[in-house]
Short mmCIF file of C-alpha atoms and ligand atoms in Angstrom, two decimals:
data_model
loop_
_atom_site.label_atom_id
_atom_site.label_comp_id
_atom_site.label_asym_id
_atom_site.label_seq_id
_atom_site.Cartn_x
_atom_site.Cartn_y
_atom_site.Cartn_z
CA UNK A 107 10.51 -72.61 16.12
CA UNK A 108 13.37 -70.42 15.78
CA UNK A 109 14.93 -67.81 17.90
CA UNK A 110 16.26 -64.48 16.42
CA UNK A 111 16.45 -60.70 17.04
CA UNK A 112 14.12 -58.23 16.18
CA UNK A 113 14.62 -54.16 15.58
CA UNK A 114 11.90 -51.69 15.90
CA UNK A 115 12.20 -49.26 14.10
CA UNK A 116 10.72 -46.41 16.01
CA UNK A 117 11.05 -42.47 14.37
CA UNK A 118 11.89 -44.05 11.19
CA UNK A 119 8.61 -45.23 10.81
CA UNK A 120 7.01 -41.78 10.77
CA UNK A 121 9.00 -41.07 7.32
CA UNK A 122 5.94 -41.45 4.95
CA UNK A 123 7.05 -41.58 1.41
CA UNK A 124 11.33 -42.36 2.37
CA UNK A 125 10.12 -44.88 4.96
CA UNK A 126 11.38 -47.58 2.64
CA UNK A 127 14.78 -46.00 1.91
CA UNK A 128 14.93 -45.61 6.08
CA UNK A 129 14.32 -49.62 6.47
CA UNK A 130 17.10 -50.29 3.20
CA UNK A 131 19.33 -48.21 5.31
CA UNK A 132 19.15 -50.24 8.55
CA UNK A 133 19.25 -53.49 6.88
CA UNK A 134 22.43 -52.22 4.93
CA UNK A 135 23.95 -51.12 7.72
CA UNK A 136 22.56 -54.47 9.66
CA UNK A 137 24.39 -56.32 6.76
CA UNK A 138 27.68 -54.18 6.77
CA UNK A 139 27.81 -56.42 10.68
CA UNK A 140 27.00 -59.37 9.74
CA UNK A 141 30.13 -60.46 7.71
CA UNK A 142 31.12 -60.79 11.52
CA UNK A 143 28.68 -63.72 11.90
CA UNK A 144 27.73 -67.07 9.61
CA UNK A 145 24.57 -68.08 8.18
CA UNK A 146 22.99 -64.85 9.37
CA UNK A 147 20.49 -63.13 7.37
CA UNK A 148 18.25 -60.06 7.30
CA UNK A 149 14.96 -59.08 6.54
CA UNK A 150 11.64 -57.30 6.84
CA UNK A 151 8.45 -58.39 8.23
CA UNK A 152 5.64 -55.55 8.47
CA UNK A 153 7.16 -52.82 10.68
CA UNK A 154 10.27 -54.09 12.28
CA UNK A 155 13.44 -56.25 10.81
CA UNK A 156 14.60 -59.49 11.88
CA UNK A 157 17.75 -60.83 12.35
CA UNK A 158 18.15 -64.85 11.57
CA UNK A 159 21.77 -65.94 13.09
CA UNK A 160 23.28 -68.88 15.25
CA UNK A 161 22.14 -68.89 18.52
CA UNK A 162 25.00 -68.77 20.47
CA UNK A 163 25.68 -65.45 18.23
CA UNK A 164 22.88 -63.87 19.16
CA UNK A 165 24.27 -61.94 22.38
CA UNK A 166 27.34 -60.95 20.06
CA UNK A 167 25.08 -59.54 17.37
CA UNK A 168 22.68 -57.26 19.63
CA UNK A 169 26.13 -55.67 20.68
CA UNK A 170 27.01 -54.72 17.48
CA UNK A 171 23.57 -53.54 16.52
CA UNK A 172 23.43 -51.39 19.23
CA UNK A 173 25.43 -49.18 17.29
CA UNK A 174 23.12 -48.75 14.44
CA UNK A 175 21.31 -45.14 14.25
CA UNK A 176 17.47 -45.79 14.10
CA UNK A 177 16.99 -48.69 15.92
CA UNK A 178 14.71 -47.97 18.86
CA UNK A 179 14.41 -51.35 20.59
CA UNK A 180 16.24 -54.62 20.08
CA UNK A 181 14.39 -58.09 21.00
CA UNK A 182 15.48 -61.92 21.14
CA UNK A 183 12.37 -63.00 19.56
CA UNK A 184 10.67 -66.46 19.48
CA UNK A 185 9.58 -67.13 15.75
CA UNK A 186 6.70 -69.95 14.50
CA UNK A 187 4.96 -70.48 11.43
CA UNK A 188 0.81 -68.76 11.17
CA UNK A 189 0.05 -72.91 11.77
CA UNK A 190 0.57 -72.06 15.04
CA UNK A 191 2.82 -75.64 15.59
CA UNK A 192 5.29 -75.04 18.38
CA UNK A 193 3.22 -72.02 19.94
CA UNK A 194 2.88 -73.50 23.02
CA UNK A 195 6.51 -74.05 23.30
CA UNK A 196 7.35 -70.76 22.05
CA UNK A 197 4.90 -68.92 24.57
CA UNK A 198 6.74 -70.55 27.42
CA UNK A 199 10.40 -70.50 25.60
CA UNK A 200 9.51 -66.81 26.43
CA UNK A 201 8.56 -66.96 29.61
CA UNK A 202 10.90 -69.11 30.70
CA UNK A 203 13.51 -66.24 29.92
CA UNK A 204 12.50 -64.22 32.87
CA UNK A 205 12.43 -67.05 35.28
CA UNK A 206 15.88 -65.69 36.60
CA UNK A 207 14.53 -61.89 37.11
CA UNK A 208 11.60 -62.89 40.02
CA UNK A 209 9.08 -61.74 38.27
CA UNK A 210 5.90 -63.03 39.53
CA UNK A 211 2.81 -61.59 37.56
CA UNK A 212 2.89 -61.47 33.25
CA UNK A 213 0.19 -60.34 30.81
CA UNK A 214 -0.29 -61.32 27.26
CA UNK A 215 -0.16 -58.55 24.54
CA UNK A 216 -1.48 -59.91 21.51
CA UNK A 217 -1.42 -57.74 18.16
CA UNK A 218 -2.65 -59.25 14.96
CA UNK A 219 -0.79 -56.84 11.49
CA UNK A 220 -2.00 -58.99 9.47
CA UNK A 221 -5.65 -58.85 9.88
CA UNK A 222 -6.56 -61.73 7.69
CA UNK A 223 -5.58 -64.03 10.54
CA UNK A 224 -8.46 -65.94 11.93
CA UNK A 225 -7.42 -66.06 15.78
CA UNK A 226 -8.81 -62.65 17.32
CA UNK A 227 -6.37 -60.92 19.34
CA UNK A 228 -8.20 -60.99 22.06
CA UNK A 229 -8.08 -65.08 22.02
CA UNK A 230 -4.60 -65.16 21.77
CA UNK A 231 -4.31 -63.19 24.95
CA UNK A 232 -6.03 -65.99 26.25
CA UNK A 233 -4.67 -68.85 24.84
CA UNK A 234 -0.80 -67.49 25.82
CA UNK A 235 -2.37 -67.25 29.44
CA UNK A 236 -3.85 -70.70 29.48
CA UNK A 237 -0.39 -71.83 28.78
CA UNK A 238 1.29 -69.92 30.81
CA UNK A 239 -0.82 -70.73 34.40
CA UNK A 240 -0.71 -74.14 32.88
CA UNK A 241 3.17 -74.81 32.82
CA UNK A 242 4.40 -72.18 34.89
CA UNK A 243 4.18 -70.02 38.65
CA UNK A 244 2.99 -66.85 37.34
CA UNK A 245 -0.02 -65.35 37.80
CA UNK A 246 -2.18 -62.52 35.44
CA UNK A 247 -2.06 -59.16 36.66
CA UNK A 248 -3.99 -57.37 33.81
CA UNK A 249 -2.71 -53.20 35.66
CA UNK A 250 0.33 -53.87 36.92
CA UNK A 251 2.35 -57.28 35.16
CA UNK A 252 6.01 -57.48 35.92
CA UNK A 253 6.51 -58.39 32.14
CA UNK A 254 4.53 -58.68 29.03
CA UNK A 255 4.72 -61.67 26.53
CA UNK A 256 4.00 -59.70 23.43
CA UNK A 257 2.71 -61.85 20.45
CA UNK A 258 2.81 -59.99 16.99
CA UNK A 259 0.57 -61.64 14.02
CA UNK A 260 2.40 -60.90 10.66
CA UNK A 261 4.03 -63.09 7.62
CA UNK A 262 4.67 -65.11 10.78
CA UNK A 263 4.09 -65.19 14.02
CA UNK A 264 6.76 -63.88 16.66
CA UNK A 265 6.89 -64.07 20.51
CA UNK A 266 8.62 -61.65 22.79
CA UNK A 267 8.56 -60.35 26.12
CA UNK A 268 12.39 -58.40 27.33
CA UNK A 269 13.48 -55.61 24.74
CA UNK A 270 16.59 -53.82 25.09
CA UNK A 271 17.31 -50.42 24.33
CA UNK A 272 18.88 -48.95 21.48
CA UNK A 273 20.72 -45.98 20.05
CA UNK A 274 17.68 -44.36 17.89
CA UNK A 275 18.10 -41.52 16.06
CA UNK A 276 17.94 -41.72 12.39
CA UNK A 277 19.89 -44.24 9.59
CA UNK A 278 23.44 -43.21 8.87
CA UNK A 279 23.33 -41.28 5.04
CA UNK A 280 19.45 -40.31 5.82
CA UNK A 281 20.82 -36.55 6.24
CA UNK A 282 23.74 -36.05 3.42
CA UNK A 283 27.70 -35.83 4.48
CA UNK A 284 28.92 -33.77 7.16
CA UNK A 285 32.42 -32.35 7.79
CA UNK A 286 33.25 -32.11 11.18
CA UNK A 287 36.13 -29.94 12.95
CA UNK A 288 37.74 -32.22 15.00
CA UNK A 289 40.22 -31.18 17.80
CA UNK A 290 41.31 -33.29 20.19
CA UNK A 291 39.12 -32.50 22.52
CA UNK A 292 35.90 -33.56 24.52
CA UNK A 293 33.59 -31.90 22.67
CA UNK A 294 34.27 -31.95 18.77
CA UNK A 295 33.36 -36.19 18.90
CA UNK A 296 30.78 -35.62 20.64
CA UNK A 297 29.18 -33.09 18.12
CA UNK A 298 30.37 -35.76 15.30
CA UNK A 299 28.21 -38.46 17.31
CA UNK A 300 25.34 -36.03 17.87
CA UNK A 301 25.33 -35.02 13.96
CA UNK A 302 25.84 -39.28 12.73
CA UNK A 303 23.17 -40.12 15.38
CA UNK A 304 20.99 -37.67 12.80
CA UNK A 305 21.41 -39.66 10.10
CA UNK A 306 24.73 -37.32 8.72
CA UNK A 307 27.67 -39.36 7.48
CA UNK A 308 30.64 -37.75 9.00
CA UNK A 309 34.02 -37.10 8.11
CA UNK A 310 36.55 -35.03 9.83
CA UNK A 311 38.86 -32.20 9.30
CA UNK A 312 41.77 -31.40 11.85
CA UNK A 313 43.81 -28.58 11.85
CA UNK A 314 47.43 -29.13 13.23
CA UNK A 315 50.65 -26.76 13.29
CA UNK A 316 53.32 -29.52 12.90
CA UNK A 317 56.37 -29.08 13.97
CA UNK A 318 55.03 -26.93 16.76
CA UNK A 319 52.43 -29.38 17.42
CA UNK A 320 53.63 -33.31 17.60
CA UNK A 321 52.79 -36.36 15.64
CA UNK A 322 51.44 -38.02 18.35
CA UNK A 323 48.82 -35.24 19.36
CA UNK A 324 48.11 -36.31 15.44
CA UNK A 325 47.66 -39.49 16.20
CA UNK A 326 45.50 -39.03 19.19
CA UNK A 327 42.97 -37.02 17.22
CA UNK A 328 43.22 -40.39 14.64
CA UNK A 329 42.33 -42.40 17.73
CA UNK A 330 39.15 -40.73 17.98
CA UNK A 331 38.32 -40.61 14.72
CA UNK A 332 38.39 -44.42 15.25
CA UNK A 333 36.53 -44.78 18.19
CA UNK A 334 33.74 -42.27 15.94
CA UNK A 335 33.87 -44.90 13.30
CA UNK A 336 32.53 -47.28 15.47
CA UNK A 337 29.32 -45.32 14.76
CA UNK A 338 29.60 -44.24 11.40
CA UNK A 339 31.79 -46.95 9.56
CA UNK A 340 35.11 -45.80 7.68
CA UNK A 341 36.05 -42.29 7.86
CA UNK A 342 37.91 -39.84 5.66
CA UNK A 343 39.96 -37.30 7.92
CA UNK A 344 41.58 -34.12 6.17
CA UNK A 345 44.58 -33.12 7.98
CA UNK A 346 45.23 -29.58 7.39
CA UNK A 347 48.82 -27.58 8.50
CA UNK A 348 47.83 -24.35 9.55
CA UNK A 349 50.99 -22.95 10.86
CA UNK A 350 51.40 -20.81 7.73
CA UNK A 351 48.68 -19.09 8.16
CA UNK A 352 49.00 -18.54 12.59
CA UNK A 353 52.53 -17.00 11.61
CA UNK A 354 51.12 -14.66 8.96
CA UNK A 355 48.34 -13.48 11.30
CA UNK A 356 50.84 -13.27 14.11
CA UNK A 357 53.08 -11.43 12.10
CA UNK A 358 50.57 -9.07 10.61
CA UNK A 359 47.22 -8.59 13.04
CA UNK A 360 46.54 -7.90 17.19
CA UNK A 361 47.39 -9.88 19.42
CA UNK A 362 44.46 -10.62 21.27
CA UNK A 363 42.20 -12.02 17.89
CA UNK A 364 44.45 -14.66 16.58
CA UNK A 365 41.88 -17.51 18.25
CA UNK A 366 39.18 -15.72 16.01
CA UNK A 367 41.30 -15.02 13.02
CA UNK A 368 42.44 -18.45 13.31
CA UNK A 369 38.77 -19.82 13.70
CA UNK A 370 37.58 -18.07 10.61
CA UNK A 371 40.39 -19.34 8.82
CA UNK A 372 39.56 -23.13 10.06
CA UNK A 373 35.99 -22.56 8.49
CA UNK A 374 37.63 -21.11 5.15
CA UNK A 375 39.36 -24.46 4.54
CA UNK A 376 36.47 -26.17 5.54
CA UNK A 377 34.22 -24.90 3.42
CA UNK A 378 36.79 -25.43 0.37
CA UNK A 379 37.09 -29.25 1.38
CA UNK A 380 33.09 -28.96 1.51
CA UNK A 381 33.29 -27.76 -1.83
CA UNK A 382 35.86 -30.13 -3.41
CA UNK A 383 34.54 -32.91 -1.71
CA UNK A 384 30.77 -32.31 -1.41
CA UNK A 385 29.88 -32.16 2.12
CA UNK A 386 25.97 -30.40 2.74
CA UNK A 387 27.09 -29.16 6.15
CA UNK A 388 29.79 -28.13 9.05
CA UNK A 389 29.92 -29.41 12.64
CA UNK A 390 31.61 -28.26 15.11
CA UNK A 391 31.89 -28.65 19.02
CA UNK A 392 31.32 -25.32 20.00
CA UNK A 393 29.56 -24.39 23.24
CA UNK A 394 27.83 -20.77 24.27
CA UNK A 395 29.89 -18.96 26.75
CA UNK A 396 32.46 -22.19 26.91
CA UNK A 397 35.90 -20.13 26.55
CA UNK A 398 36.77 -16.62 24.82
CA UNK A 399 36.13 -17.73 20.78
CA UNK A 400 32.76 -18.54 21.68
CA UNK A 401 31.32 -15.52 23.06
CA UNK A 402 28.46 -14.76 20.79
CA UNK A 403 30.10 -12.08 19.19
CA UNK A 404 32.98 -14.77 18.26
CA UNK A 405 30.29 -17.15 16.74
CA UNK A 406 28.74 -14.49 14.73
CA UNK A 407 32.25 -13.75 13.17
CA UNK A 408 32.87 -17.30 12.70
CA UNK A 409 29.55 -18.01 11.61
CA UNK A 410 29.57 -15.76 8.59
CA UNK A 411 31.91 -17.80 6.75
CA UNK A 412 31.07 -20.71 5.28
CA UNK A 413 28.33 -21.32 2.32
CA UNK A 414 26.97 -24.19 4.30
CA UNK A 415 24.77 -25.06 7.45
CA UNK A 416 26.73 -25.37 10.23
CA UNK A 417 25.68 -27.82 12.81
CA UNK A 418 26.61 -27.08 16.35
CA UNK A 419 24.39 -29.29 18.43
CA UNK A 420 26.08 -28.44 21.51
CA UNK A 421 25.49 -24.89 21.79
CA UNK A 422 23.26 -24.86 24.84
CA UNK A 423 24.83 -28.38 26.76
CA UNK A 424 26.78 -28.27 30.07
CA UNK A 425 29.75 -29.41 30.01
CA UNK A 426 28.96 -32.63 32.59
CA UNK A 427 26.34 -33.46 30.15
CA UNK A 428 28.60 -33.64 27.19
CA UNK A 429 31.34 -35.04 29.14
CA UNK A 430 28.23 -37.93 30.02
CA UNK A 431 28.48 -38.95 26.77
CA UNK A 432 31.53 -38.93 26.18
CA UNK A 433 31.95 -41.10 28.29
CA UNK A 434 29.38 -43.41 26.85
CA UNK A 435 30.21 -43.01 23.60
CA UNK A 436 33.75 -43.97 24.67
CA UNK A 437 35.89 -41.11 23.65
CA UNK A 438 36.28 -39.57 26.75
CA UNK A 439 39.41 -41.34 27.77
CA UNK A 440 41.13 -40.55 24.78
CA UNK A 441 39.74 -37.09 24.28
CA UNK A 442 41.82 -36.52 27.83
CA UNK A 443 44.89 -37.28 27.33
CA UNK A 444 47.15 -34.36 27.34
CA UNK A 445 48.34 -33.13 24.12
CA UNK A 446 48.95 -29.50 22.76
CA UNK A 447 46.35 -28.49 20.23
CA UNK A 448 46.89 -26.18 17.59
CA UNK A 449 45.01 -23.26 19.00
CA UNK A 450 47.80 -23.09 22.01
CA UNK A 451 50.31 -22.12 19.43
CA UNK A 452 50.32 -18.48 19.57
CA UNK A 453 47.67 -18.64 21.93
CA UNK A 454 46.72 -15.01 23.74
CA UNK A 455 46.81 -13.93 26.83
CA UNK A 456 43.37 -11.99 26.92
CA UNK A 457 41.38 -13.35 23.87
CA UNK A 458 39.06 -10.73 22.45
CA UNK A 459 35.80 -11.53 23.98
CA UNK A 460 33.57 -9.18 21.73
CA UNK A 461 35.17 -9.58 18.02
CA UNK A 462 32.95 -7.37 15.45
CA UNK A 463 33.33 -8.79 12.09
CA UNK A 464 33.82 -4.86 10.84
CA UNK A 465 37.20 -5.29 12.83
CA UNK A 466 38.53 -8.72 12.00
CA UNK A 467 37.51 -7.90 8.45
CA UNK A 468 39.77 -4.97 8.73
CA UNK A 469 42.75 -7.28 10.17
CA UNK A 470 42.07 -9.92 7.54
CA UNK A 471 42.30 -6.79 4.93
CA UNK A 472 46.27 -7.03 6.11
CA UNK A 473 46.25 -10.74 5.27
CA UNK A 474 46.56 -12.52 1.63
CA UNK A 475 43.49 -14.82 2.60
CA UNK A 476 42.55 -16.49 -0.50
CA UNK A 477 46.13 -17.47 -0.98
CA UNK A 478 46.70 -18.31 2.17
CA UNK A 479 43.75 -20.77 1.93
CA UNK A 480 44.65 -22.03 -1.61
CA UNK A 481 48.29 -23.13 0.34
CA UNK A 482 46.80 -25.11 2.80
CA UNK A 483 44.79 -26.68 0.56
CA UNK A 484 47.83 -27.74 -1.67
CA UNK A 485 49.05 -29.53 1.48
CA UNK A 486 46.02 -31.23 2.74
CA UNK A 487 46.62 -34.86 3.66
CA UNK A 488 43.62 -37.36 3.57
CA UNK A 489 44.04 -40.35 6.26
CA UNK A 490 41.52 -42.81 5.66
CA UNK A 491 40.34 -44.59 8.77
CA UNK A 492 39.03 -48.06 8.72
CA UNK A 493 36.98 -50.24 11.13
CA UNK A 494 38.31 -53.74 11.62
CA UNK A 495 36.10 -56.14 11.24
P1 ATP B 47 36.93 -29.47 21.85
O1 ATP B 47 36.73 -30.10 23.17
O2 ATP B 47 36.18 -30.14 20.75
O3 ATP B 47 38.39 -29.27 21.53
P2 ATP B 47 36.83 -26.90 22.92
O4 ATP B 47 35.92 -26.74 24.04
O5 ATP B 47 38.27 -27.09 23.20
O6 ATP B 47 36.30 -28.04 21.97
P3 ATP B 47 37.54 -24.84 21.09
O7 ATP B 47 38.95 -25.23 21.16
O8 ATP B 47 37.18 -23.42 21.24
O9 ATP B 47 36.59 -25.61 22.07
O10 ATP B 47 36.98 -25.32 19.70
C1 ATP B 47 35.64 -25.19 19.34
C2 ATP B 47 35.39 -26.07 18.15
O11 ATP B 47 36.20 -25.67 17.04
C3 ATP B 47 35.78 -27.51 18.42
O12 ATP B 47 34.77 -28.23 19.05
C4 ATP B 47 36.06 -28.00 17.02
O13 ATP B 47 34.86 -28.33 16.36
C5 ATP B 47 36.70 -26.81 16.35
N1 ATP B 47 38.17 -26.87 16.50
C6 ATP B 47 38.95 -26.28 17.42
N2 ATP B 47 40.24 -26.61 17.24
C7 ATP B 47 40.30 -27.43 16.18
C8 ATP B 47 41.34 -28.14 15.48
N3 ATP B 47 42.60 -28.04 15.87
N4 ATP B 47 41.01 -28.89 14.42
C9 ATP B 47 39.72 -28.99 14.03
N5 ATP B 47 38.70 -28.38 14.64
C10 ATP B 47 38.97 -27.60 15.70
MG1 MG B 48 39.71 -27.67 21.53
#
């Protein structure tokens, strides 16, 4: 008998024909983890994927898991050979793991995948209660159990009654690269999370307007890069200087649409790095109605940049609700702390709140734009941002 951890797979398994790729994902990224860990290994058994490590890891390597995209629920999981030696000693290894929680009634869920076994489900359900009222105080309560001991019939045979929860979604590099614009605000991660949790590998573009704006509001947007990574492994950040570019529109348009101006220009360089660097899509933090650049007149200007999807999947969130996972995700705290951001250079005092693109095209006309772009593109820095292990 051994004990490991099992991952179901949940949405994943509804991919048809790439349900394969899916699974290859998860165990890749289930491997990427494991050099953590020794004598752990991975594989596939029917629907789910098990996990074979130390023991006293286990605990350790549900945590990390819990950060891998697709997995729906994650089990400790009692496995024994289709002999069926050690089953009584599995079924109550498993019950014996709720002993601390109270419980008081249990029912046995038997499922045979592999129908060429010769025990009938329905025989197993009784055979896991014999032992049970046999060794133990719990009683059957076939409605209304306190807890199931779930028996699944496969390659082998696997007990399992407490599942946690886990992140879902779909596997990381299921949905092509993303480039996200990070600030260093609340809501940009959040979107990046959102996107990754969607199977998008995500990197990040920040726009900055050193000297005006420090190093270490540079470094804070770094930070949560990092913390991101913890979700979507190593990323690439493109750090782009766009003071340049807020002087000439300064210098040369009104007042009151340099957020806008500046907004189209951020999605100008992002679709270049897009270009150069093949990303399928955009993401961004924006927010309906959130502040003056994201009116919907602003988002239709900004929107009819870039040659690529943009992703914006908090559009229609309140603000508590993002902040709720920011918090979870653990960017929050960082996302907080106060640093200037590049849009409060030159920042104006009444933001239009009903751009037309007929009228920033017409204050653009006053602007060298391609150059402009093809400048800050000669000075993009690439950071690369690790994970330790
Ligand atoms: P956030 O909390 O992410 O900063 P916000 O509510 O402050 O968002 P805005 O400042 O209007 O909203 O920015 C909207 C979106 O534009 C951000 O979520 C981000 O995707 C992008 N963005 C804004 N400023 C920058 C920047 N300096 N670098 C990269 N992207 C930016
Ligand atoms: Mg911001």
């Amino acid at each position: 008998m051994e004990k490991l951890i099992s991952l179901s797979l949940g949405e994943v398994m509804l991919k048809g024909d790439n349900r394969k790729t899916f699974i290859n994902k998860i165990i890749g990224q289930v491997k990427k983890i494991s050099k953590n860990f020794q004598d752990i290994s991975v594989y596939r058994d029917f629907g789910k994927i098990y996990i074979n490590c130390h023991e006293e890891d286990i605990d350790e390597v549900i945590k990390k898991v819990k950060n891998i995209f697709g997995i729906v629920y994650i089990t400790p999981t009692w496995k024994i050979d289709r002999n069926m030696e050690n089953f009584e000693e599995a079924v109550l290894a498993v019950a014996k793991a709720q002993a601390e929680k109270g419980y008081k009634t249990f029912k046995a869920k038997a499922k045979r995948s592999d129908k060429r076994f010769e025990i009938q489900s329905a025989d197993l359900n009784q055979m896991i209660g014999g032992i049970v009222l046999k060794n133990t105080e719990y009683k059957v309560d076939v409605h209304n159990p306190d807890f199931y001991i779930y028996c699944d019939v496969k390659e082998h045979i696997y007990l399992y009654s407490e599942r946690f929860k886990g992140t879902g979604g779909l596997p990381l590099g299921t949905n092509g690269r993303g480039l996200l614009l990070l600030s260093g605000g609340i809501d940009s991660p959040v979107a990046g999370y959102m996107m990754a949790k969607r199977g998008i590998c995500v990197d990040a573009v920040h726009f900055h307007s050193y000297p005006f704006t420090s190093e270490r509001a540079e470094e804070k947007v770094q930070k949560l890069a990092k913390i991101l990574g913890q979700y979507t492994g190593t990323i690439r950040m493109y750090s782009c200087n766009l003071l340049n570019i807020q002087k000439a529109i300064n210098k040369n348009c009104p007042e009151d649409e340099m957020t806008i101006l500046s907004r189209r220009f951020m999605m100008r360089i992002a679709e270049e790095i897009s270009k150069q660097y093949e990303y399928d899509s955009i993401i961004t933090g924006e927010n309906l109605g959130q502040v003056a650049s994201q009116t919907i007149g602003g988002l239709n200007v900004t929107n009819a940049i870039p040659d690529r999807v943009v992703f914006r999947p908090l559009i229609g969130m309140d603000k508590v609700d993002i902040i709720e996972i920011a918090e979870s995700i653990g960017t929050y705290e960082t996302s907080i702390m106060p640093f200037e951001d590049c849009c409060s250079v030159f920042l104006p005092k009444h933001p239009k709140l009903r751009p037309t693109r007929k009228g920033v095209e017409k204050s653009e006309s006053k602007l060298q734009v391609e150059e402009l772009v093809k400048e800050a593109m000669s000075e993009l820095e690439i950071i690369t941002i690790k994970q330790e292990d």
